[in-house]
């Protein structure tokens, strides 16, 4: 299941990084066949941040370009498909220039950058891809013959420097793991750090929610964990209400695909909980369960009257990480309370307070 979440992540990731430098369009449809370019970028004459801040990625974005990120190394046919997209975009630009009576010179042709975690010798030789030492592009950047305006980026071969960091985050295994560690260690004033941590954290949440995780998925979860934990520490455990609300909104939007009015209204009561407990609830309770405890009162009353003990047990188990004998013994007296009062106490009282009152 990794491919689709990776595609969504890579588009969002590149869009966030490149937006200060120019116009970014993801999933751009091209004709005559309806196909999509993953990322189409056109630089602006006056970027809001210096391209040098993005290192090698900023240098790649000096001209109009297509970026096609791959989670696994592309096959020869997939590289040809990418080149076909490039030719379609170039034809569109030529037709537009003709309609507007402007020139379309060779220097205006867009570039194609294919971002791959690795590139085999067979793939590079088959396309005649070579390093460009004369312009000092460095290791891992393989250019196809001149008029093809294309390059293959072997991310695992890029030098481990700050200049390549933003591309190495899109790698795999140790390459990605090391890059994420470097990202976490960046100073907080870095203009991209916080937003990229959030994107990585949301990617981890999406993968973690999936069923039947593959070995590759589990490896990805491990790679993303440092970014997720650092993001959680900086936005959730600082105790800032706005940070907590933003965290909860992101969790709910990623987990359930949208943040409708019912879920949005339930966030304020959620924020009464300590951050670690809130995180567990957001991860483990279903949408229906979250709305029972934090949403409309009538929904809670109806559900608790049907299966009171089971619902309370599950809530306590998730909130405190386990349901031990002490907590279990306290449930019967809790159930003597009216649903609204019971809910208020379960959300606001700590484990020790609940045991003191009902144990």
XYZ file of N, CA and C in Angstrom, residues 48-187:
420
model
N 10.238 34.253 -2.632
C 10.178 34.737 -1.251
C 11.273 34.147 -0.377
N 11.987 33.175 -0.894
C 13.154 32.635 -0.184
C 14.235 32.352 -1.209
N 15.476 32.398 -0.791
C 16.589 32.173 -1.715
C 16.632 30.708 -2.141
N 16.747 30.425 -3.446
C 16.841 29.032 -3.901
C 17.961 28.261 -3.214
N 18.995 28.977 -2.799
C 20.128 28.311 -2.144
C 19.710 27.610 -0.851
N 18.594 28.056 -0.245
C 18.132 27.410 0.987
C 17.704 25.965 0.762
N 17.401 25.628 -0.494
C 17.003 24.259 -0.821
C 18.134 23.463 -1.453
N 19.318 24.030 -1.480
C 20.475 23.300 -1.973
C 20.299 22.799 -3.387
N 20.543 21.506 -3.589
C 20.468 20.907 -4.925
C 19.058 21.006 -5.501
N 18.038 20.844 -4.679
C 16.669 20.974 -5.166
C 16.413 22.390 -5.673
N 16.932 23.397 -4.990
C 16.786 24.771 -5.444
C 17.485 25.012 -6.770
N 18.621 24.372 -6.981
C 19.328 24.507 -8.253
C 18.531 23.861 -9.381
N 17.924 22.716 -9.101
C 17.090 22.039 -10.096
C 15.897 22.904 -10.481
N 15.403 23.700 -9.527
C 14.207 24.514 -9.750
C 14.543 25.888 -10.323
N 15.720 26.044 -10.886
C 16.098 27.339 -11.469
C 15.336 27.607 -12.761
N 14.822 26.553 -13.418
C 14.051 26.692 -14.650
C 12.770 25.880 -14.532
N 11.836 26.113 -15.441
C 10.588 25.339 -15.452
C 10.913 23.855 -15.567
N 10.191 23.046 -14.808
C 10.545 21.630 -14.796
C 9.389 20.740 -14.349
N 9.488 19.471 -14.720
C 8.624 18.417 -14.212
C 9.433 17.626 -13.195
N 8.818 17.288 -12.078
C 9.463 16.418 -11.092
C 8.607 15.180 -10.916
N 9.212 14.013 -11.111
C 8.499 12.741 -11.006
C 9.184 11.889 -9.930
N 8.682 11.917 -8.684
C 9.294 11.133 -7.607
C 8.774 9.690 -7.602
N 9.680 8.745 -7.386
C 9.336 7.324 -7.316
C 9.705 6.777 -5.946
N 8.816 5.957 -5.385
C 9.127 5.281 -4.122
C 10.098 4.131 -4.348
N 9.925 3.416 -5.447
C 10.839 2.346 -5.846
C 11.481 2.728 -7.175
N 12.622 2.159 -7.467
C 13.334 2.511 -8.693
C 12.439 2.278 -9.911
N 12.346 3.239 -10.829
C 11.473 3.086 -11.991
C 12.024 2.068 -12.983
N 11.126 1.458 -13.715
C 11.511 0.559 -14.798
C 11.812 1.395 -16.038
N 12.462 0.814 -17.056
C 12.694 1.571 -18.294
C 11.403 2.120 -18.897
N 10.313 1.341 -18.855
C 9.053 1.832 -19.435
C 8.507 3.015 -18.643
N 8.711 3.033 -17.324
C 8.245 4.170 -16.517
C 9.051 5.433 -16.815
N 10.345 5.277 -17.084
C 11.159 6.427 -17.482
C 10.673 6.965 -18.827
N 10.372 6.050 -19.765
C 9.847 6.475 -21.066
C 8.516 7.200 -20.911
N 7.663 6.725 -19.990
C 6.391 7.415 -19.733
C 6.635 8.840 -19.251
N 7.632 8.997 -18.372
C 7.958 10.343 -17.877
C 8.428 11.242 -19.018
N 9.237 10.693 -19.913
C 9.695 11.491 -21.047
C 8.542 11.842 -21.987
N 7.582 10.925 -22.096
C 6.400 11.225 -22.911
C 5.614 12.397 -22.323
N 5.517 12.450 -20.982
C 4.858 13.586 -20.334
C 5.615 14.884 -20.636
N 6.937 14.812 -20.576
C 7.759 15.994 -20.868
C 7.485 16.497 -22.283
N 7.435 15.571 -23.241
C 7.182 15.972 -24.628
C 5.796 16.583 -24.781
N 4.813 16.052 -24.056
C 3.457 16.611 -24.129
C 3.425 18.032 -23.569
N 4.105 18.253 -22.442
C 4.154 19.587 -21.848
C 4.878 20.559 -22.780
N 5.953 20.087 -23.376
C 6.706 20.948 -24.291
C 5.842 21.330 -25.505
N 5.064 20.375 -25.996
C 4.176 20.669 -27.131
C 3.106 21.680 -26.738
N 2.555 21.550 -25.515
C 1.574 22.519 -25.032
C 2.177 23.916 -24.980
N 3.412 24.008 -24.475
C 4.066 25.311 -24.370
C 4.330 25.915 -25.746
N 4.690 25.057 -26.700
C 4.935 25.548 -28.060
C 3.644 26.078 -28.677
N 2.546 25.330 -28.507
C 1.262 25.786 -29.063
C 0.811 27.089 -28.410
N 1.003 27.209 -27.105
C 0.624 28.432 -26.395
C 1.428 29.631 -26.910
N 2.727 29.415 -27.132
C 3.566 30.499 -27.642
C 3.119 30.913 -29.040
N 2.723 29.936 -29.854
C 2.262 30.244 -31.216
C 0.971 31.058 -31.171
N 0.040 30.667 -30.281
C -1.225 31.404 -30.180
C -0.998 32.846 -29.733
N -0.031 33.019 -28.813
C 0.212 34.346 -28.250
C 1.217 35.160 -29.053
N 1.764 34.546 -30.095
C 2.709 35.263 -30.941
C 4.045 35.526 -30.270
N 4.433 34.661 -29.344
C 5.724 34.811 -28.660
C 6.670 33.706 -29.111
N 7.936 33.874 -28.787
C 8.935 32.884 -29.194
C 8.989 31.737 -28.188
N 9.402 30.600 -28.659
C 9.613 29.434 -27.789
C 10.966 28.845 -28.163
N 11.981 29.290 -27.454
C 13.344 28.923 -27.786
C 13.763 27.632 -27.087
N 14.843 27.083 -27.538
C 15.384 25.869 -26.902
C 15.671 26.118 -25.422
N 16.083 27.339 -25.092
C 16.384 27.663 -23.689
C 15.125 27.656 -22.829
N 13.936 27.721 -23.458
C 12.672 27.728 -22.718
C 12.132 26.318 -22.466
N 12.750 25.312 -23.047
C 12.259 23.949 -22.852
C 12.354 23.573 -21.374
N 11.317 22.959 -20.851
C 11.386 22.532 -19.437
C 12.278 21.305 -19.265
N 12.754 21.129 -18.066
C 13.554 19.952 -17.728
C 12.685 18.898 -17.039
N 13.124 17.670 -17.117
C 12.484 16.559 -16.413
C 13.467 16.008 -15.393
N 13.038 15.969 -14.120
C 13.864 15.400 -13.058
C 13.137 14.165 -12.508
N 13.722 13.000 -12.694
C 13.147 11.752 -12.195
C 13.869 11.397 -10.901
N 13.128 11.410 -9.788
C 13.717 11.209 -8.467
C 13.516 9.754 -8.069
N 14.599 9.014 -7.975
C 14.529 7.581 -7.683
C 15.382 7.253 -6.467
N 14.929 6.320 -5.601
C 15.769 5.951 -4.455
C 17.108 5.352 -4.871
N 17.153 4.756 -6.076
C 18.401 4.199 -6.605
C 18.246 4.042 -8.114
N 19.370 3.864 -8.803
C 19.356 3.637 -10.249
C 20.360 2.528 -10.578
N 19.895 1.502 -11.263
C 20.792 0.410 -11.635
C 21.704 0.834 -12.776
N 22.826 0.141 -12.906
C 23.737 0.412 -14.021
C 23.035 0.179 -15.354
N 22.205 -0.856 -15.398
C 21.474 -1.157 -16.638
C 20.563 0.004 -17.033
N 19.852 0.578 -16.046
C 18.954 1.690 -16.344
C 19.736 2.895 -16.849
N 20.829 3.233 -16.175
C 21.630 4.394 -16.570
C 22.253 4.192 -17.945
N 22.826 3.009 -18.184
C 23.463 2.746 -19.481
C 22.425 2.701 -20.593
N 21.252 2.121 -20.287
C 20.220 1.999 -21.312
C 19.730 3.340 -21.819
N 19.751 4.362 -20.977
C 19.318 5.704 -21.391
C 20.489 6.635 -21.665
N 21.699 6.100 -21.602
C 22.865 6.941 -21.866
C 23.033 8.049 -20.854
N 22.634 7.790 -19.602
C 22.698 8.805 -18.549
C 24.106 8.886 -17.980
N 24.618 10.096 -17.840
C 25.993 10.288 -17.388
C 26.064 11.418 -16.354
N 27.069 11.376 -15.492
C 27.338 12.469 -14.572
C 27.778 13.698 -15.357
N 27.495 14.882 -14.828
C 27.877 16.132 -15.483
C 28.940 16.810 -14.625
N 30.162 16.402 -14.817
C 31.255 16.937 -14.002
C 31.610 18.353 -14.406
N 31.387 18.721 -15.664
C 31.784 20.055 -16.126
C 30.994 21.161 -15.430
N 29.718 20.878 -15.051
C 28.903 21.878 -14.373
C 28.770 21.583 -12.879
N 29.543 20.616 -12.411
C 29.649 20.339 -10.967
C 28.299 20.002 -10.330
N 27.549 19.106 -10.959
C 26.295 18.663 -10.360
C 26.526 17.611 -9.284
N 27.681 16.992 -9.302
C 28.030 16.053 -8.241
C 27.530 14.646 -8.476
N 27.837 13.774 -7.524
C 27.462 12.361 -7.611
C 25.947 12.204 -7.527
N 25.464 11.189 -8.230
C 24.054 10.828 -8.121
C 23.124 11.533 -9.082
N 23.612 12.527 -9.835
C 22.765 13.265 -10.783
C 23.212 12.883 -12.194
N 22.412 12.080 -12.876
C 22.778 11.513 -14.176
C 21.924 12.145 -15.276
N 22.583 12.819 -16.217
C 21.884 13.509 -17.293
C 21.801 12.633 -18.538
N 20.630 12.619 -19.149
C 20.454 11.967 -20.430
C 21.017 12.884 -21.522
N 21.170 12.414 -22.760
C 21.722 13.262 -23.823
C 21.032 14.617 -23.904
N 21.775 15.600 -24.356
C 21.446 17.020 -24.207
C 20.016 17.391 -24.555
N 19.540 17.006 -25.738
C 18.238 17.499 -26.186
C 17.068 16.764 -25.535
N 17.331 15.754 -24.753
C 16.247 15.081 -24.035
C 15.844 15.848 -22.778
N 16.685 16.766 -22.334
C 16.355 17.658 -21.199
C 15.867 16.871 -19.977
N 16.521 15.759 -19.704
C 16.075 14.873 -18.614
C 17.265 14.452 -17.769
N 16.970 14.118 -16.521
C 18.013 13.612 -15.626
C 17.406 12.623 -14.644
N 18.180 11.620 -14.307
C 17.818 10.639 -13.283
C 18.598 10.959 -12.016
N 17.896 11.105 -10.900
C 18.552 11.388 -9.623
C 18.570 10.099 -8.806
N 19.739 9.524 -8.615
C 19.894 8.342 -7.762
C 20.105 8.844 -6.333
N 19.026 8.881 -5.554
C 19.079 9.552 -4.251
C 20.083 8.900 -3.311
N 20.236 7.584 -3.386
C 21.166 6.897 -2.486
C 22.623 7.209 -2.803
N 22.890 7.801 -3.964
C 24.263 8.138 -4.336
C 24.612 9.600 -4.065
N 23.640 10.388 -3.660
C 23.915 11.804 -3.412
C 24.854 11.964 -2.221
N 25.753 12.936 -2.263
C 26.636 13.172 -1.110
C 25.818 13.514 0.132
N 26.274 13.040 1.282
C 25.558 13.303 2.532
C 25.983 14.681 3.037
N 25.326 15.693 2.488
C 25.607 17.078 2.861
C 24.284 17.808 3.036
N 24.340 18.989 3.638
C 23.131 19.793 3.797
C 22.552 20.183 2.443
N 23.416 20.266 1.438
C 22.990 20.659 0.099
C 22.008 19.655 -0.507
N 22.106 18.380 -0.127
C 21.247 17.343 -0.718
C 20.141 16.874 0.229
N 20.049 17.474 1.405
C 19.142 16.968 2.441
C 17.707 16.825 1.951
N 17.167 17.852 1.286
C 15.745 17.851 0.940
C 15.418 16.778 -0.085
N 16.392 16.351 -0.875
C 16.173 15.240 -1.797
C 16.346 13.894 -1.104
N 17.291 13.803 -0.180
C 17.540 12.526 0.497
C 16.370 12.109 1.393
N 15.552 13.056 1.839
C 14.350 12.706 2.612
C 13.417 11.817 1.783
N 13.482 11.922 0.449
C 12.646 11.123 -0.442
C 13.267 9.767 -0.760
N 14.380 9.441 -0.117
C 15.032 8.157 -0.363
C 14.385 7.019 0.403
N 15.138 5.935 0.563
C 14.644 4.756 1.274
C 15.707 4.274 2.251
N 15.274 3.415 3.151
C 16.156 2.703 4.087
C 17.093 3.689 4.803
N 18.380 3.339 4.834
C 19.329 4.145 5.592
C 19.475 5.555 5.064
N 19.316 5.739 3.747
C 19.412 7.080 3.158
C 18.340 7.992 3.737
N 17.113 7.511 3.764
C 16.016 8.314 4.299
C 16.143 8.487 5.803
N 16.505 7.415 6.492
C 16.620 7.473 7.952
C 17.638 8.526 8.376
N 18.785 8.548 7.731
C 19.818 9.526 8.074
C 19.357 10.944 7.754
N 18.684 11.105 6.613
C 18.208 12.436 6.229
C 17.187 12.971 7.228
N 16.285 12.105 7.696
C 15.279 12.555 8.662
C 15.931 12.916 9.984
N 16.945 12.168 10.391
C 17.685 12.532 11.604
C 18.315 13.911 11.452
N 18.865 14.203 10.274
C 19.464 15.517 10.018
C 18.395 16.609 10.031
N 17.236 16.297 9.471
C 16.138 17.265 9.443
C 15.684 17.611 10.854
N 15.532 16.600 11.693
C 15.115 16.821 13.076
C 16.122 17.700 13.809
N 17.404 17.544 13.470
C 18.455 18.278 14.161
C 18.641 19.709 13.652
N 17.939 20.092 12.583
C 18.067 21.468 12.076
C 17.593 22.470 13.131
N 18.135 23.676 13.130
C 17.650 24.699 14.077
C 16.195 25.039 13.807
